[in-house]
Amino acid sequence: MHITGKECRTFLIQRKNLPLRIVPAFTYQALQKNTVVEPPPKIYIYKKRPVKETLFKMYFRRGDIPAAKRIKGSGKGTNGSVKWFCDPKELDYCYYLPIFVDGLADTDIDIRSLAQEAAMDLILKAPHKILPVLPKLILPFKRAFNTRDKRIIISALKVLQTMVLVGPCVGQALVPYYRQLLAVCNLYKNINVNLGSGVDPDRSRRIGDVIEDTLSLLETCGGPNAFINIKYMIPTYESSTHPICDPSGGKLAS
């Protein structure tokens, strides 16, 4: 078959204008002509991660949780929004408190709200029982933080604040666990609103402000080694307890 020169030139031009083929990286196809290497997949660090069914939700459906949400208008003269079927002080904290903290990672708002309020109620009624069960609470807290859900993280941080604030020696006992708990806080620390000298009524709803309050509380109650461990996990954190400069000499304080 005879091909004219014009047809041959047209064929060569068409070959040059072919679309690039996307090929996987680190393969022989990447060495071929008219190819482009497929870029690596994007990592969405703020994307919410799927959450499995929590133990708290499973036990609550079976009726094994001795607490329920109090209906408005019932139980006049009682305080709190959690209705206990027994005295919370008589519960086994080593068994029930990790289950309530595990419920903080639930995506159901009602279940998570009940778990948060019940956990804070247990902490406030018997603060001296928190320290022995503290190692069992690290994994439930870590699971709640790893969901990357801002509402879940805020709920878990509020429970953590209550533990550190009222529990004796809990702040110092948490220092070895900073590497497991504060990794996610480094991502959301700067997500806040700068109002200058104004007062923010929604401070407790903004994750950046809640993280800042939590870190300040951990440093205050964590003893002399708290700041350096927080700084290791969150390099942008500045001490809120000790002054940066010595007012007398103007040199950096040790």
mmCIF file of C-alpha atoms in Angstrom:
data_model
loop_
_atom_site.group_PDB
_atom_site.id
_atom_site.type_symbol
_atom_site.label_atom_id
_atom_site.label_comp_id
_atom_site.label_asym_id
_atom_site.label_seq_id
_atom_site.Cartn_x
_atom_site.Cartn_y
_atom_site.Cartn_z
ATOM 1 C CA MET A 1 0.000 0.000 0.000
ATOM 2 C CA HIS A 2 1.454 3.283 -1.142
ATOM 3 C CA ILE A 3 1.315 6.237 1.352
ATOM 4 C CA THR A 4 1.963 9.744 0.193
ATOM 5 C CA GLY A 5 4.346 12.043 2.012
ATOM 6 C CA LYS A 6 1.505 14.238 3.246
ATOM 7 C CA GLU A 7 -0.308 11.284 4.792
ATOM 8 C CA CYS A 8 2.913 10.121 6.447
ATOM 9 C CA ARG A 9 3.521 13.558 7.980
ATOM 10 C CA THR A 10 -0.077 13.710 9.187
ATOM 11 C CA PHE A 11 0.289 10.286 10.800
ATOM 12 C CA LEU A 12 3.478 11.334 12.611
ATOM 13 C CA ILE A 13 1.839 14.525 13.903
ATOM 14 C CA GLN A 14 -1.107 12.520 15.216
ATOM 15 C CA ARG A 15 1.249 10.188 17.064
ATOM 16 C CA LYS A 16 2.920 13.155 18.735
ATOM 17 C CA ASN A 17 -0.435 14.540 19.904
ATOM 18 C CA LEU A 18 -1.599 11.341 21.565
ATOM 19 C CA PRO A 19 -2.758 11.824 25.191
ATOM 20 C CA LEU A 20 -0.321 10.779 27.882
ATOM 21 C CA ARG A 21 -0.912 7.429 29.522
ATOM 22 C CA ILE A 22 -0.916 7.312 33.315
ATOM 23 C CA VAL A 23 1.233 4.425 34.521
ATOM 24 C CA PRO A 24 2.149 3.239 38.038
ATOM 25 C CA ALA A 25 5.397 4.434 39.532
ATOM 26 C CA PHE A 26 8.563 2.309 39.851
ATOM 27 C CA THR A 27 7.641 0.069 36.895
ATOM 28 C CA TYR A 28 9.028 -0.522 33.406
ATOM 29 C CA GLN A 29 6.009 1.298 31.985
ATOM 30 C CA ALA A 30 7.343 4.531 33.456
ATOM 31 C CA LEU A 31 10.300 4.278 31.006
ATOM 32 C CA GLN A 32 8.057 4.098 27.953
ATOM 33 C CA LYS A 33 7.321 7.057 25.716
ATOM 34 C CA ASN A 34 4.157 9.104 25.972
ATOM 35 C CA THR A 35 3.616 8.143 29.631
ATOM 36 C CA VAL A 36 3.329 10.011 32.912
ATOM 37 C CA VAL A 37 3.762 8.539 36.383
ATOM 38 C CA GLU A 38 0.674 8.364 38.567
ATOM 39 C CA PRO A 39 1.058 10.738 41.555
ATOM 40 C CA PRO A 40 0.818 9.343 45.096
ATOM 41 C CA PRO A 41 -2.617 9.422 46.717
ATOM 42 C CA LYS A 42 -3.476 12.422 48.857
ATOM 43 C CA ILE A 43 -3.696 11.969 52.597
ATOM 44 C CA TYR A 44 -6.608 13.852 54.152
ATOM 45 C CA ILE A 45 -5.394 14.240 57.727
ATOM 46 C CA TYR A 46 -8.575 16.018 58.840
ATOM 47 C CA LYS A 47 -10.942 13.490 57.285
ATOM 48 C CA LYS A 48 -13.229 11.687 59.718
ATOM 49 C CA ARG A 49 -12.371 8.047 60.135
ATOM 50 C CA PRO A 50 -14.935 5.253 60.361
ATOM 51 C CA VAL A 51 -15.823 4.231 63.893
ATOM 52 C CA LYS A 52 -16.796 0.745 64.951
ATOM 53 C CA GLU A 53 -19.609 0.111 67.391
ATOM 54 C CA THR A 54 -18.465 1.000 70.888
ATOM 55 C CA LEU A 55 -18.663 -1.271 73.912
ATOM 56 C CA PHE A 56 -20.755 1.323 75.699
ATOM 57 C CA LYS A 57 -23.423 1.272 72.990
ATOM 58 C CA MET A 58 -23.483 -2.522 72.939
ATOM 59 C CA TYR A 59 -23.823 -2.776 76.724
ATOM 60 C CA PHE A 60 -26.409 0.007 76.787
ATOM 61 C CA ARG A 61 -28.628 -1.846 74.308
ATOM 62 C CA ARG A 62 -28.365 -5.000 76.408
ATOM 63 C CA GLY A 63 -29.351 -3.104 79.547
ATOM 64 C CA ASP A 64 -26.015 -3.638 81.314
ATOM 65 C CA ILE A 65 -25.375 0.075 81.909
ATOM 66 C CA PRO A 66 -26.770 1.266 85.280
ATOM 67 C CA ALA A 67 -27.531 4.743 83.916
ATOM 68 C CA ALA A 68 -29.917 6.443 81.530
ATOM 69 C CA LYS A 69 -30.697 9.888 80.223
ATOM 70 C CA ARG A 70 -32.975 11.825 82.555
ATOM 71 C CA ILE A 71 -36.157 13.074 80.917
ATOM 72 C CA LYS A 72 -36.839 16.773 81.387
ATOM 73 C CA GLY A 73 -39.507 17.439 83.980
ATOM 74 C CA SER A 74 -38.989 14.166 85.861
ATOM 75 C CA GLY A 75 -37.301 13.691 89.177
ATOM 76 C CA LYS A 76 -37.862 17.106 90.711
ATOM 77 C CA GLY A 77 -35.318 18.063 93.300
ATOM 78 C CA THR A 78 -32.538 16.010 91.709
ATOM 79 C CA ASN A 79 -29.390 17.367 90.125
ATOM 80 C CA GLY A 80 -27.714 16.277 86.916
ATOM 81 C CA SER A 81 -29.028 14.940 83.618
ATOM 82 C CA VAL A 82 -28.060 11.280 84.245
ATOM 83 C CA LYS A 83 -30.419 8.933 86.031
ATOM 84 C CA TRP A 84 -28.540 6.287 87.984
ATOM 85 C CA PHE A 85 -30.169 3.005 88.923
ATOM 86 C CA CYS A 86 -27.710 2.575 91.804
ATOM 87 C CA ASP A 87 -25.293 4.668 93.795
ATOM 88 C CA PRO A 88 -22.402 5.590 91.435
ATOM 89 C CA LYS A 89 -19.919 5.450 94.312
ATOM 90 C CA GLU A 90 -20.629 1.739 94.774
ATOM 91 C CA LEU A 91 -19.773 0.846 91.161
ATOM 92 C CA ASP A 92 -16.557 -0.901 90.199
ATOM 93 C CA TYR A 93 -14.636 1.943 88.571
ATOM 94 C CA CYS A 94 -12.061 -0.414 87.040
ATOM 95 C CA TYR A 95 -14.881 -2.029 85.057
ATOM 96 C CA TYR A 96 -17.406 0.728 84.342
ATOM 97 C CA LEU A 97 -15.300 3.869 83.872
ATOM 98 C CA PRO A 98 -13.374 2.520 80.809
ATOM 99 C CA ILE A 99 -16.716 1.533 79.266
ATOM 100 C CA PHE A 100 -18.116 5.034 79.733
ATOM 101 C CA VAL A 101 -14.961 6.603 78.286
ATOM 102 C CA ASP A 102 -15.185 4.184 75.347
ATOM 103 C CA GLY A 103 -18.636 5.608 74.604
ATOM 104 C CA LEU A 104 -17.081 9.008 73.864
ATOM 105 C CA ALA A 105 -16.072 7.693 70.425
ATOM 106 C CA ASP A 106 -19.652 6.876 69.415
ATOM 107 C CA THR A 107 -21.094 8.754 66.455
ATOM 108 C CA ASP A 108 -24.596 8.752 67.951
ATOM 109 C CA ILE A 109 -25.047 12.110 69.683
ATOM 110 C CA ASP A 110 -27.404 10.763 72.372
ATOM 111 C CA ILE A 111 -25.148 7.828 73.219
ATOM 112 C CA ARG A 112 -22.044 10.027 73.290
ATOM 113 C CA SER A 113 -23.765 12.651 75.433
ATOM 114 C CA LEU A 114 -24.878 10.024 77.950
ATOM 115 C CA ALA A 115 -21.383 8.509 78.076
ATOM 116 C CA GLN A 116 -19.771 11.924 78.584
ATOM 117 C CA GLU A 117 -22.131 13.051 81.335
ATOM 118 C CA ALA A 118 -22.030 9.682 83.101
ATOM 119 C CA ALA A 119 -18.221 9.559 82.971
ATOM 120 C CA MET A 120 -17.932 13.081 84.370
ATOM 121 C CA ASP A 121 -20.474 12.213 87.065
ATOM 122 C CA LEU A 122 -18.423 9.188 88.119
ATOM 123 C CA ILE A 123 -15.246 11.258 88.184
ATOM 124 C CA LEU A 124 -16.799 13.987 90.319
ATOM 125 C CA LYS A 125 -18.412 11.611 92.825
ATOM 126 C CA ALA A 126 -15.268 9.549 93.560
ATOM 127 C CA PRO A 127 -12.101 11.329 92.362
ATOM 128 C CA HIS A 128 -9.851 9.098 94.473
ATOM 129 C CA LYS A 129 -10.823 6.053 92.371
ATOM 130 C CA ILE A 130 -9.522 7.476 89.077
ATOM 131 C CA LEU A 131 -5.789 6.925 89.562
ATOM 132 C CA PRO A 132 -5.882 3.088 89.845
ATOM 133 C CA VAL A 133 -7.945 2.774 86.654
ATOM 134 C CA LEU A 134 -5.994 5.373 84.648
ATOM 135 C CA PRO A 135 -3.980 2.877 82.489
ATOM 136 C CA LYS A 136 -7.251 1.331 81.288
ATOM 137 C CA LEU A 137 -8.529 4.720 80.117
ATOM 138 C CA ILE A 138 -5.678 5.488 77.707
ATOM 139 C CA LEU A 139 -6.862 3.256 74.841
ATOM 140 C CA PRO A 140 -10.497 4.520 74.952
ATOM 141 C CA PHE A 141 -9.237 8.112 74.933
ATOM 142 C CA LYS A 142 -6.862 7.337 72.065
ATOM 143 C CA ARG A 143 -9.679 5.732 70.110
ATOM 144 C CA ALA A 144 -11.822 8.844 70.536
ATOM 145 C CA PHE A 145 -8.975 11.123 69.405
ATOM 146 C CA ASN A 146 -8.188 8.992 66.348
ATOM 147 C CA THR A 147 -11.709 9.396 64.947
ATOM 148 C CA ARG A 148 -10.677 12.897 63.748
ATOM 149 C CA ASP A 149 -14.227 14.025 64.551
ATOM 150 C CA LYS A 150 -14.088 17.451 66.201
ATOM 151 C CA ARG A 151 -17.192 16.886 68.324
ATOM 152 C CA ILE A 152 -15.871 13.574 69.630
ATOM 153 C CA ILE A 153 -12.438 15.053 70.352
ATOM 154 C CA ILE A 154 -13.987 17.965 72.263
ATOM 155 C CA SER A 155 -16.108 15.588 74.374
ATOM 156 C CA ALA A 156 -13.055 13.466 75.200
ATOM 157 C CA LEU A 157 -10.965 16.528 76.066
ATOM 158 C CA LYS A 158 -13.618 17.822 78.465
ATOM 159 C CA VAL A 159 -13.664 14.499 80.312
ATOM 160 C CA LEU A 160 -9.866 14.541 80.395
ATOM 161 C CA GLN A 161 -9.914 18.064 81.840
ATOM 162 C CA THR A 162 -12.283 16.976 84.600
ATOM 163 C CA MET A 163 -10.064 14.004 85.456
ATOM 164 C CA VAL A 164 -6.943 16.142 85.720
ATOM 165 C CA LEU A 165 -8.709 18.891 87.657
ATOM 166 C CA VAL A 166 -10.371 16.832 90.400
ATOM 167 C CA GLY A 167 -8.365 13.587 90.473
ATOM 168 C CA PRO A 168 -5.446 13.554 92.922
ATOM 169 C CA CYS A 169 -2.095 12.914 91.169
ATOM 170 C CA VAL A 170 -3.859 12.186 87.857
ATOM 171 C CA GLY A 171 -2.074 15.030 86.068
ATOM 172 C CA GLN A 172 1.365 13.699 86.965
ATOM 173 C CA ALA A 173 0.377 10.114 86.166
ATOM 174 C CA LEU A 174 -0.695 11.166 82.644
ATOM 175 C CA VAL A 175 2.761 12.483 81.664
ATOM 176 C CA PRO A 176 4.074 9.088 80.394
ATOM 177 C CA TYR A 177 0.998 8.779 78.148
ATOM 178 C CA TYR A 178 1.379 12.123 76.348
ATOM 179 C CA ARG A 179 2.786 10.441 73.249
ATOM 180 C CA GLN A 180 -0.425 8.455 72.850
ATOM 181 C CA LEU A 181 -2.863 11.241 73.694
ATOM 182 C CA LEU A 182 -1.415 14.472 72.299
ATOM 183 C CA ALA A 183 -0.565 13.435 68.734
ATOM 184 C CA VAL A 184 -3.958 14.483 67.359
ATOM 185 C CA CYS A 185 -3.958 17.690 69.406
ATOM 186 C CA ASN A 186 -1.007 18.902 67.343
ATOM 187 C CA LEU A 187 -3.204 18.873 64.210
ATOM 188 C CA TYR A 188 -6.098 20.919 65.583
ATOM 189 C CA LYS A 189 -4.260 23.235 67.970
ATOM 190 C CA ASN A 190 -4.317 26.279 65.673
ATOM 191 C CA ILE A 191 -7.932 25.911 64.548
ATOM 192 C CA ASN A 192 -9.441 28.767 66.510
ATOM 193 C CA VAL A 193 -10.651 32.344 66.166
ATOM 194 C CA ASN A 194 -8.545 35.316 67.243
ATOM 195 C CA LEU A 195 -10.789 37.960 68.817
ATOM 196 C CA GLY A 196 -8.020 40.020 70.393
ATOM 197 C CA SER A 197 -9.240 41.339 73.736
ATOM 198 C CA GLY A 198 -12.816 40.217 73.115
ATOM 199 C CA VAL A 199 -14.632 37.450 74.956
ATOM 200 C CA ASP A 200 -15.677 34.391 72.978
ATOM 201 C CA PRO A 201 -18.914 32.825 74.284
ATOM 202 C CA ASP A 202 -18.387 29.717 72.129
ATOM 203 C CA ARG A 203 -14.884 28.958 73.366
ATOM 204 C CA SER A 204 -15.934 25.561 74.706
ATOM 205 C CA ARG A 205 -17.155 24.565 71.216
ATOM 206 C CA ARG A 206 -14.001 25.428 69.263
ATOM 207 C CA ILE A 207 -11.520 22.602 69.180
ATOM 208 C CA GLY A 208 -8.443 24.846 69.077
ATOM 209 C CA ASP A 209 -9.462 26.686 72.246
ATOM 210 C CA VAL A 210 -10.425 23.465 74.038
ATOM 211 C CA ILE A 211 -7.026 21.966 73.177
ATOM 212 C CA GLU A 212 -5.266 25.100 74.434
ATOM 213 C CA ASP A 213 -7.159 24.938 77.741
ATOM 214 C CA THR A 214 -6.401 21.223 78.063
ATOM 215 C CA LEU A 215 -2.673 21.683 77.464
ATOM 216 C CA SER A 216 -2.529 24.523 79.964
ATOM 217 C CA LEU A 217 -4.277 22.364 82.555
ATOM 218 C CA LEU A 218 -1.972 19.408 81.852
ATOM 219 C CA GLU A 219 1.068 21.626 82.328
ATOM 220 C CA THR A 220 -0.281 23.120 85.551
ATOM 221 C CA CYS A 221 -1.181 19.772 87.124
ATOM 222 C CA GLY A 222 1.501 17.597 85.506
ATOM 223 C CA GLY A 223 4.496 18.557 87.597
ATOM 224 C CA PRO A 224 7.974 19.670 86.490
ATOM 225 C CA ASN A 225 8.228 17.230 83.559
ATOM 226 C CA ALA A 226 4.897 18.123 81.966
ATOM 227 C CA PHE A 227 6.017 21.086 79.857
ATOM 228 C CA ILE A 228 8.982 19.388 78.193
ATOM 229 C CA ASN A 229 6.839 16.365 77.292
ATOM 230 C CA ILE A 230 4.073 18.572 75.889
ATOM 231 C CA LYS A 231 6.675 20.542 73.924
ATOM 232 C CA TYR A 232 8.045 17.305 72.476
ATOM 233 C CA MET A 233 4.635 16.377 71.040
ATOM 234 C CA ILE A 234 3.456 19.913 70.195
ATOM 235 C CA PRO A 235 6.463 22.093 69.241
ATOM 236 C CA THR A 236 4.354 25.262 68.877
ATOM 237 C CA TYR A 237 3.086 25.109 72.451
ATOM 238 C CA GLU A 238 4.270 27.878 74.760
ATOM 239 C CA SER A 239 4.240 27.641 78.522
ATOM 240 C CA SER A 240 1.316 29.303 80.264
ATOM 241 C CA THR A 241 2.676 28.669 83.769
ATOM 242 C CA HIS A 242 6.280 29.901 83.759
ATOM 243 C CA PRO A 243 7.394 33.252 82.269
ATOM 244 C CA ILE A 244 9.494 33.088 79.120
ATOM 245 C CA CYS A 245 11.907 35.810 80.273
ATOM 246 C CA ASP A 246 13.285 36.655 83.680
ATOM 247 C CA PRO A 247 11.946 40.151 84.559
ATOM 248 C CA SER A 248 15.086 40.981 86.570
ATOM 249 C CA GLY A 249 17.838 40.116 84.098
ATOM 250 C CA GLY A 250 15.964 39.765 80.847
ATOM 251 C CA LYS A 251 17.526 36.384 80.099
ATOM 252 C CA LEU A 252 15.702 33.238 79.254
ATOM 253 C CA ALA A 253 14.497 31.417 82.313
ATOM 254 C CA SER A 254 15.737 27.897 82.800
#
